[in-house]
Amino acid sequence: MSQNQIIEPAGCVRGEMSVPGDKSISHRSIMLGALAEGRTRVTGFLHGEDNHATLNAFRAMGVPITEQEGGVLDIDGVGLDGLREPADVLDCGNSGTTMRLMTGLLSGQSFFSVLTGDQYLRRRPMRRVTVPLRAMGARIDGREGGEKAPLAISGGPLRAFTWNSPVASAQVKSALLLAGLYADGPVEVTEPHLSRDHSERMLNHFGARIERFTGGVRIEPRPRLAGGEIDVPGDISSAAFFLVAALVVPGSELLIRNVGVNPTRSGIIDILRAMGGRIDLLDTREQSGEPVADLLVRHSDLKGIDIGGELIPRAIDEMPVVSVAAAFAEGTTRITEARELRVKETDRIAAMVSELGKLGARVEAFEDGMVIEGGEALSGGQVESWGDHRIAMSMAVAALRASGPVTIRDTGCTATSFPNFWPLLHSVVQ
Ligand code: S3P
């Protein structure tokens, strides 16, 4: 749905709030709940478009999933061999996680399936999963030799396999781990930096035989997965917009409750603290195998820093809003080794350079990152979302500290990960 939002400069950002459930964990709760034996009850599930794509795909494969009061989901697991051939193409919408993880999972089934997605997803690279899956014995066809969706998968037997992934990608790693459930021996995946480990944690939680070693992870095939309770924490990637909003708008103080702070996801906290941001983690606890905390954030004078290396995969989805924080910081911020940003929902380097530039920020693109000269006052104006939820929300944060109203065009995309973003933003902005 294409719509526009007009954001006025904020007086301050204040109050207490919570953000919706973690998108990555919500996807995995459906997938593993479906493959488990017995019932899995998911509380805190993110009812966004991306996760509904996963939910609909599993319903289409015969998995009973019912919604209870408060958005709680009951999944009646069908076991590793209980999925049925879907009668139609499975539509992953905008969701790269749905498409890449399902490609792995479907490779090991005894049926045929086809995955497609929206105009953005059909442009994204898929060879990163189809190449290693084919090496395991998977039969996958797709446009451009398996690089682009739609992907047609003729499921069948898979072999034990080791893959040294050239990219730190949780989607690649998870696709191979899910395929590994069906292989004839162990599957190992190594990666250059540790990407988010929600699959490993949840597989372990469900009773899979999965083990980490330095630089990688190994899974043994054909475990008995046992259904259970999953309580999904708030999504740190959604909290990130509010963290930056409170840091950059003078007079702000915000408490964000129940946020997942898994170390493979909390790079945004490390980055913002290194920039001088005052963020406290309160009452850190564990929930369904994931660390969770309340985050207290107060307006701070930020300074520019260099960001690269292992911080990039730990904050990959937060880089657009980091570039907003950098525009309001004193001095230069350099983001390097972040080439992956070019193949997200859109090219997020090009998008942020273009849209922040329209408000007067000094931002320059490089092949694998960007340089932001902070401290320039931003003006009001009109910007585009590029059909990308995180670009739209990042520009909303920038608008809070602009000198006049900012119109953000085509903001319906925020429903993919954060359906109540706009009302929640208005509830804490004064
Ligand atoms: C995700 C992994 C990341 C991330 C995406 C969600 C996941 O993608 O950007 O939003 O749930 O596994 P990559 O694996 O491409 O880095």
Coordinates of C-alpha atoms and ligand atoms in Angstrom, one line a residue:
M1 CA 0.0 0.0 0.0
S2 CA 1.5 3.3 -1.1
Q3 CA 0.9 6.2 1.3
N4 CA 2.7 9.3 2.6
Q5 CA 3.6 10.4 6.1
I6 CA 4.4 14.0 7.2
I7 CA 6.8 14.2 10.2
E8 CA 7.1 17.5 12.0
P9 CA 10.3 18.5 14.0
A10 CA 10.0 17.0 17.6
G11 CA 10.2 18.9 20.9
C12 CA 11.4 15.7 22.6
V13 CA 11.0 12.0 22.7
R14 CA 9.7 10.8 26.1
G15 CA 7.9 8.0 27.9
E16 CA 7.9 4.2 28.1
M17 CA 7.1 1.8 25.3
S18 CA 7.7 -1.6 23.9
V19 CA 8.4 -2.7 20.3
P20 CA 6.8 -5.6 18.5
G21 CA 8.4 -9.1 18.4
D22 CA 11.6 -10.0 16.8
K23 CA 11.2 -10.6 13.0
S24 CA 14.0 -13.2 12.7
I25 CA 12.9 -15.2 15.8
S26 CA 9.2 -15.0 14.7
H27 CA 10.1 -16.6 11.3
R28 CA 12.0 -19.4 13.0
S29 CA 9.3 -20.1 15.5
I30 CA 6.9 -21.0 12.7
M31 CA 9.4 -23.1 10.8
L32 CA 10.7 -25.1 13.7
G33 CA 7.2 -25.3 15.4
A34 CA 5.9 -26.8 12.1
L35 CA 8.7 -29.4 12.0
A36 CA 8.4 -30.3 15.6
E37 CA 6.2 -33.0 17.2
G38 CA 3.5 -31.6 19.4
R39 CA 2.2 -28.1 19.9
T40 CA 4.3 -25.0 20.0
R41 CA 2.8 -21.9 21.5
V42 CA 4.4 -18.6 20.4
T43 CA 3.8 -15.4 22.4
G44 CA 5.1 -12.1 21.2
F45 CA 4.9 -13.2 17.5
L46 CA 5.5 -10.3 15.1
H47 CA 2.3 -10.0 13.1
G48 CA 3.9 -8.2 10.2
E49 CA 3.7 -8.9 6.5
D50 CA 7.1 -10.7 6.3
N51 CA 6.2 -13.2 9.1
H52 CA 2.7 -13.7 7.6
A53 CA 4.4 -14.8 4.4
T54 CA 6.1 -17.6 6.4
L55 CA 2.9 -18.4 8.3
N56 CA 0.9 -18.7 5.1
A57 CA 3.5 -20.9 3.4
F58 CA 3.3 -23.4 6.3
R59 CA -0.4 -23.4 6.3
A60 CA -0.3 -24.1 2.5
M61 CA 1.9 -27.1 3.4
G62 CA -0.8 -28.5 5.7
V63 CA 0.4 -27.2 9.1
P64 CA -2.4 -26.2 11.4
I65 CA -1.6 -22.8 12.9
T66 CA -4.3 -21.0 14.9
E67 CA -4.3 -17.5 16.3
Q68 CA -5.4 -17.1 19.9
E69 CA -6.2 -14.0 21.9
G70 CA -3.5 -11.3 21.9
G71 CA -1.9 -12.6 18.7
V72 CA -0.6 -15.8 20.4
L73 CA 0.0 -18.6 17.8
D74 CA -0.6 -22.3 18.4
I75 CA 1.3 -24.4 15.9
D76 CA 0.5 -28.1 15.7
G77 CA 3.8 -29.5 14.5
V78 CA 3.7 -32.2 11.8
G79 CA 7.2 -33.6 12.4
L80 CA 10.2 -33.6 10.0
D81 CA 8.3 -35.6 7.3
G82 CA 4.8 -34.2 7.7
L83 CA 4.8 -31.3 5.3
R84 CA 2.6 -31.7 2.3
E85 CA 3.1 -30.5 -1.3
P86 CA 1.6 -27.0 -1.6
A87 CA -1.1 -26.7 -4.3
D88 CA 0.2 -23.3 -5.5
V89 CA 3.3 -21.1 -5.7
L90 CA 4.4 -19.9 -2.2
D91 CA 4.6 -16.1 -2.1
C92 CA 7.4 -14.8 0.2
G93 CA 6.3 -11.2 -0.4
N94 CA 9.2 -8.9 0.5
S95 CA 10.8 -11.4 2.9
G96 CA 14.3 -12.6 2.1
T97 CA 14.4 -14.6 5.3
T98 CA 11.3 -16.5 4.2
M99 CA 12.7 -17.2 0.7
R100 CA 16.2 -18.2 1.6
L101 CA 15.4 -20.3 4.7
M102 CA 12.5 -22.1 2.9
T103 CA 14.8 -22.9 -0.1
G104 CA 17.0 -24.9 2.3
L105 CA 14.1 -26.5 4.0
L106 CA 12.2 -27.4 0.9
S107 CA 15.3 -28.9 -0.8
G108 CA 15.0 -31.8 1.6
Q109 CA 11.3 -32.6 1.1
S110 CA 9.8 -35.3 -1.0
F111 CA 7.8 -32.9 -3.1
F112 CA 7.9 -30.0 -5.6
S113 CA 7.4 -26.4 -4.7
V114 CA 7.9 -22.9 -6.1
L115 CA 8.9 -19.8 -4.2
T116 CA 8.3 -16.3 -5.5
G117 CA 8.2 -12.8 -4.0
D118 CA 7.5 -9.1 -4.7
Q119 CA 9.4 -7.0 -7.2
Y120 CA 12.1 -6.2 -4.7
L121 CA 12.7 -9.8 -3.5
R122 CA 12.8 -11.0 -7.1
R123 CA 15.8 -8.8 -7.7
R124 CA 17.8 -10.1 -4.8
P125 CA 20.7 -12.6 -5.1
M126 CA 19.7 -16.3 -4.4
R127 CA 22.8 -18.0 -5.7
R128 CA 24.3 -17.7 -2.2
V129 CA 21.9 -20.4 -1.1
T130 CA 21.2 -22.3 -4.4
V131 CA 25.0 -22.9 -5.0
P132 CA 25.7 -24.7 -1.7
L133 CA 22.3 -26.4 -1.7
R134 CA 22.9 -27.8 -5.1
A135 CA 26.3 -29.1 -3.9
M136 CA 24.3 -31.0 -1.2
G137 CA 22.3 -32.6 -4.0
A138 CA 19.3 -30.2 -4.2
R139 CA 17.5 -29.7 -7.5
I140 CA 16.7 -26.0 -7.8
D141 CA 15.8 -24.1 -10.9
G142 CA 15.4 -20.3 -11.1
R143 CA 15.9 -17.3 -13.2
E144 CA 19.5 -16.5 -14.2
G145 CA 20.6 -20.0 -13.4
G146 CA 19.2 -20.0 -9.9
E147 CA 20.3 -16.4 -9.0
K148 CA 16.8 -14.9 -9.0
A149 CA 13.3 -16.0 -7.9
P150 CA 11.0 -17.5 -8.8
L151 CA 12.8 -20.7 -7.6
A152 CA 11.4 -24.1 -8.4
I153 CA 12.5 -26.8 -6.0
S154 CA 12.3 -30.6 -6.6
G155 CA 12.9 -31.9 -3.1
G156 CA 14.9 -35.0 -2.6
P157 CA 17.8 -36.7 -0.8
L158 CA 20.6 -34.4 0.5
R159 CA 24.2 -35.2 1.3
A160 CA 26.4 -34.4 4.3
F161 CA 28.3 -31.2 3.4
T162 CA 30.7 -28.5 4.6
W163 CA 30.3 -24.9 3.3
N164 CA 32.7 -22.1 4.0
S165 CA 30.4 -19.2 3.3
P166 CA 32.1 -16.1 1.8
V167 CA 29.5 -13.8 3.4
A168 CA 28.5 -13.5 7.0
S169 CA 24.8 -14.2 6.4
A170 CA 22.3 -15.8 8.8
Q171 CA 20.0 -16.5 6.0
V172 CA 22.6 -18.6 4.2
K173 CA 23.7 -20.4 7.4
S174 CA 20.1 -21.1 8.4
A175 CA 19.1 -22.4 4.9
L176 CA 21.9 -24.9 5.2
L177 CA 21.1 -25.9 8.8
L178 CA 17.5 -26.5 7.8
A179 CA 18.6 -28.6 4.8
G180 CA 20.9 -30.3 7.2
L181 CA 18.0 -31.7 9.1
Y182 CA 17.4 -33.9 6.0
A183 CA 20.9 -34.7 5.0
D184 CA 22.5 -38.2 5.2
G185 CA 25.2 -36.9 7.6
P186 CA 26.4 -33.8 9.4
V187 CA 26.3 -30.4 7.7
E188 CA 28.9 -27.7 8.7
V189 CA 28.8 -24.0 7.9
T190 CA 31.6 -21.6 8.6
E191 CA 31.4 -17.8 8.1
P192 CA 33.9 -14.9 8.1
H193 CA 32.2 -13.2 11.0
L194 CA 29.5 -14.6 13.3
S195 CA 26.0 -13.7 11.9
R196 CA 22.9 -13.7 14.0
D197 CA 22.5 -17.1 15.8
H198 CA 18.8 -17.4 16.4
S199 CA 18.5 -20.6 14.3
E200 CA 21.2 -22.3 16.3
R201 CA 19.6 -21.2 19.6
M202 CA 16.1 -22.3 18.6
L203 CA 17.2 -25.6 17.1
N204 CA 19.0 -26.3 20.3
H205 CA 15.9 -25.2 22.3
F206 CA 13.8 -27.8 20.3
G207 CA 16.3 -30.6 20.9
A208 CA 18.3 -30.7 17.6
R209 CA 21.9 -31.9 17.8
I210 CA 23.8 -28.7 17.0
E211 CA 27.2 -27.7 18.0
R212 CA 29.3 -24.6 17.5
F213 CA 33.1 -24.6 16.8
T214 CA 35.4 -21.7 16.2
G215 CA 34.2 -19.9 13.1
G216 CA 31.2 -22.2 12.4
V217 CA 28.4 -24.6 13.4
R218 CA 27.6 -28.3 12.8
I219 CA 24.2 -30.0 12.7
E220 CA 23.4 -33.7 12.8
P221 CA 20.5 -34.9 10.7
R222 CA 17.1 -36.2 11.6
P223 CA 16.7 -35.0 15.2
R224 CA 13.4 -35.4 17.0
L225 CA 12.3 -31.9 17.5
A226 CA 9.9 -31.3 20.4
G227 CA 7.4 -28.5 20.4
G228 CA 7.2 -26.2 23.3
E229 CA 6.8 -22.6 24.4
I230 CA 8.5 -19.7 22.6
D231 CA 8.3 -16.2 24.0
V232 CA 9.6 -13.8 21.3
P233 CA 11.5 -10.7 22.7
G234 CA 11.0 -7.3 21.2
D235 CA 13.0 -6.6 18.0
I236 CA 16.2 -4.7 18.6
S237 CA 16.1 -3.7 14.9
S238 CA 12.7 -1.9 15.6
A239 CA 13.9 -0.5 18.9
A240 CA 16.9 1.0 17.0
F241 CA 14.8 3.7 15.4
F242 CA 13.6 4.9 18.8
L243 CA 17.1 4.6 20.3
V244 CA 18.4 7.0 17.7
A245 CA 15.4 9.3 17.9
A246 CA 15.9 9.7 21.7
L247 CA 19.6 10.2 21.3
V248 CA 19.4 13.0 18.7
V249 CA 16.4 15.0 19.9
P250 CA 17.4 17.3 22.8
G251 CA 15.5 16.8 26.1
S252 CA 14.6 13.1 25.3
E253 CA 14.4 10.2 27.7
L254 CA 12.8 6.9 26.7
L255 CA 12.5 3.5 28.3
I256 CA 12.0 0.6 25.8
R257 CA 10.9 -2.6 27.5
N258 CA 11.6 -6.2 26.7
V259 CA 14.1 -5.9 23.8
G260 CA 16.2 -8.8 22.6
V261 CA 19.9 -8.1 23.2
N262 CA 21.5 -11.2 21.7
P263 CA 25.2 -10.3 21.2
T264 CA 24.9 -11.2 17.5
R265 CA 22.3 -8.5 17.2
S266 CA 23.3 -5.8 19.7
G267 CA 26.0 -4.1 17.5
I268 CA 23.7 -1.1 17.4
I269 CA 24.1 -0.5 21.1
D270 CA 27.9 -0.8 20.9
I271 CA 28.0 1.6 17.9
L272 CA 25.7 4.2 19.6
R273 CA 27.6 4.0 22.9
A274 CA 30.9 4.4 21.0
M275 CA 29.4 7.6 19.5
G276 CA 28.8 8.8 23.0
G277 CA 25.2 7.7 23.3
R278 CA 23.8 7.2 26.8
I279 CA 22.1 3.8 26.7
D280 CA 21.6 1.6 29.9
L281 CA 20.6 -2.1 29.8
L282 CA 18.3 -2.7 32.8
D283 CA 17.2 -6.1 34.2
T284 CA 19.0 -8.3 31.6
R285 CA 17.3 -11.7 31.7
E286 CA 16.9 -14.8 29.5
Q287 CA 13.7 -15.7 27.6
S288 CA 13.3 -18.9 25.5
G289 CA 17.1 -19.1 25.1
E290 CA 17.6 -15.4 24.1
P291 CA 18.9 -12.5 26.3
V292 CA 16.4 -9.7 26.9
A293 CA 16.7 -6.3 28.6
D294 CA 14.9 -3.0 29.1
L295 CA 16.8 -0.1 27.4
L296 CA 16.9 3.3 28.9
V297 CA 18.1 6.0 26.5
R298 CA 18.8 9.7 27.0
H299 CA 19.6 12.5 24.6
S300 CA 23.4 12.7 24.1
D301 CA 25.9 14.7 22.1
L302 CA 27.2 12.2 19.5
K303 CA 30.5 12.1 17.8
G304 CA 31.5 10.4 14.5
I305 CA 33.3 7.1 14.6
D306 CA 34.7 4.4 12.2
I307 CA 32.4 1.3 11.8
G308 CA 33.5 -1.9 10.1
G309 CA 34.5 -5.6 10.7
E310 CA 32.5 -7.8 13.0
L311 CA 30.3 -4.9 14.0
I312 CA 28.7 -4.9 10.5
P313 CA 26.9 -8.3 10.7
R314 CA 26.0 -7.5 14.3
A315 CA 24.1 -4.3 13.2
I316 CA 23.5 -4.9 9.5
D317 CA 19.8 -3.9 9.5
E318 CA 20.5 -0.9 11.6
M319 CA 23.0 0.8 9.2
P320 CA 20.4 3.1 7.7
V321 CA 19.5 4.5 11.1
V322 CA 23.2 4.6 12.1
S323 CA 23.7 6.9 9.1
V324 CA 21.0 9.2 10.6
A325 CA 22.7 9.3 14.0
A326 CA 26.0 10.1 12.1
A327 CA 24.3 13.0 10.3
F328 CA 23.6 14.6 13.7
A329 CA 27.0 13.7 15.3
E330 CA 30.0 16.0 15.5
G331 CA 32.7 14.9 13.0
T332 CA 33.1 12.1 10.5
T333 CA 31.5 8.6 10.5
R334 CA 33.0 6.0 8.1
I335 CA 31.0 2.8 7.5
T336 CA 33.2 0.2 5.6
E337 CA 33.0 -3.5 4.8
A338 CA 29.2 -3.1 4.5
R339 CA 28.8 -4.2 0.8
E340 CA 25.9 -6.4 1.9
L341 CA 23.8 -3.2 2.3
R342 CA 23.7 -3.0 -1.5
V343 CA 21.6 -6.3 -1.7
K344 CA 19.0 -5.7 1.1
E345 CA 15.4 -4.9 0.4
T346 CA 16.9 -2.1 -1.7
D347 CA 20.4 -0.8 -2.1
R348 CA 20.6 0.8 1.3
I349 CA 23.8 2.7 0.6
A350 CA 22.4 4.4 -2.5
A351 CA 19.0 5.0 -0.7
M352 CA 20.4 6.7 2.4
V353 CA 23.0 8.8 0.5
S354 CA 20.2 10.0 -1.8
E355 CA 17.5 10.7 0.8
L356 CA 19.6 12.1 3.6
G357 CA 21.2 14.3 0.9
K358 CA 17.8 15.7 0.0
L359 CA 17.6 17.2 3.5
G360 CA 21.1 18.7 3.3
A361 CA 23.2 16.0 5.0
R362 CA 26.7 15.6 3.7
V363 CA 26.9 11.9 2.8
E364 CA 29.0 10.1 0.2
A365 CA 28.7 6.5 -1.1
F366 CA 31.5 4.1 -1.5
E367 CA 31.3 0.6 -3.0
D368 CA 31.2 -1.0 0.4
G369 CA 30.0 1.8 2.7
M370 CA 29.5 5.5 3.2
V371 CA 31.1 8.5 4.8
I372 CA 28.9 11.0 6.7
E373 CA 30.2 14.4 7.7
G374 CA 27.9 15.2 10.7
G375 CA 26.9 18.3 12.4
E376 CA 25.1 20.0 9.4
A377 CA 21.5 21.1 10.3
L378 CA 18.9 19.2 8.2
S379 CA 16.1 21.0 6.4
G380 CA 12.5 19.9 5.8
G381 CA 11.5 18.5 2.4
Q382 CA 10.3 15.5 0.6
V383 CA 12.0 12.1 0.6
E384 CA 11.3 8.6 -0.8
S385 CA 11.2 5.2 1.0
W386 CA 12.4 3.2 -2.0
G387 CA 9.8 0.7 -1.0
D388 CA 12.0 -0.3 1.9
H389 CA 10.6 -0.3 5.5
R390 CA 13.9 0.5 7.1
I391 CA 14.6 3.5 4.8
A392 CA 11.1 4.9 5.5
M393 CA 11.6 4.6 9.3
S394 CA 15.2 5.9 9.3
M395 CA 14.0 9.0 7.4
A396 CA 11.2 9.5 10.0
V397 CA 13.9 9.6 12.7
A398 CA 15.9 12.1 10.6
A399 CA 12.8 14.2 10.2
L400 CA 12.3 14.6 14.0
R401 CA 15.5 16.7 14.1
A402 CA 15.0 18.6 10.8
S403 CA 14.2 22.3 10.8
G404 CA 10.8 21.8 9.0
P405 CA 8.3 19.1 8.1
V406 CA 9.5 16.2 6.1
T407 CA 7.1 14.3 3.8
I408 CA 8.1 10.6 3.4
R409 CA 6.5 9.0 0.3
D410 CA 5.5 5.4 -0.1
T411 CA 5.5 4.4 3.6
G412 CA 3.1 1.4 3.4
C413 CA 6.3 -0.8 3.4
T414 CA 6.7 -0.3 7.1
A415 CA 4.0 -3.0 7.6
T416 CA 6.6 -5.7 6.6
S417 CA 8.4 -5.4 9.9
F418 CA 6.7 -2.8 12.1
P419 CA 2.9 -2.4 11.5
N420 CA 2.4 0.0 14.4
F421 CA 5.5 2.2 13.8
W422 CA 3.7 5.5 13.0
P423 CA 1.2 5.5 15.9
L424 CA 4.0 4.4 18.3
L425 CA 6.2 7.1 17.1
H426 CA 3.5 9.7 17.6
S427 CA 2.8 8.3 21.1
V428 CA 6.4 9.2 22.3
V429 CA 7.1 12.3 20.4
Q430 CA 6.1 15.6 22.1
Ligands
S3P1 C1 18.1 -12.2 8.7 C2 19.4 -12.1 8.4 C3 20.0 -10.9 7.8 C4 19.1 -9.7 8.0 C5 17.7 -9.9 7.7 C6 17.2 -11.1 8.6 C7 17.6 -13.5 9.3 O1 20.1 -11.1 6.4 O2 19.6 -8.6 7.2 O3 16.9 -8.8 7.9 O4 16.5 -13.5 9.9 O5 18.3 -14.5 9.2 P1 21.5 -11.8 5.7 O6 21.5 -13.2 6.1 O7 21.3 -11.6 4.2 O8 22.6 -11.0 6.3

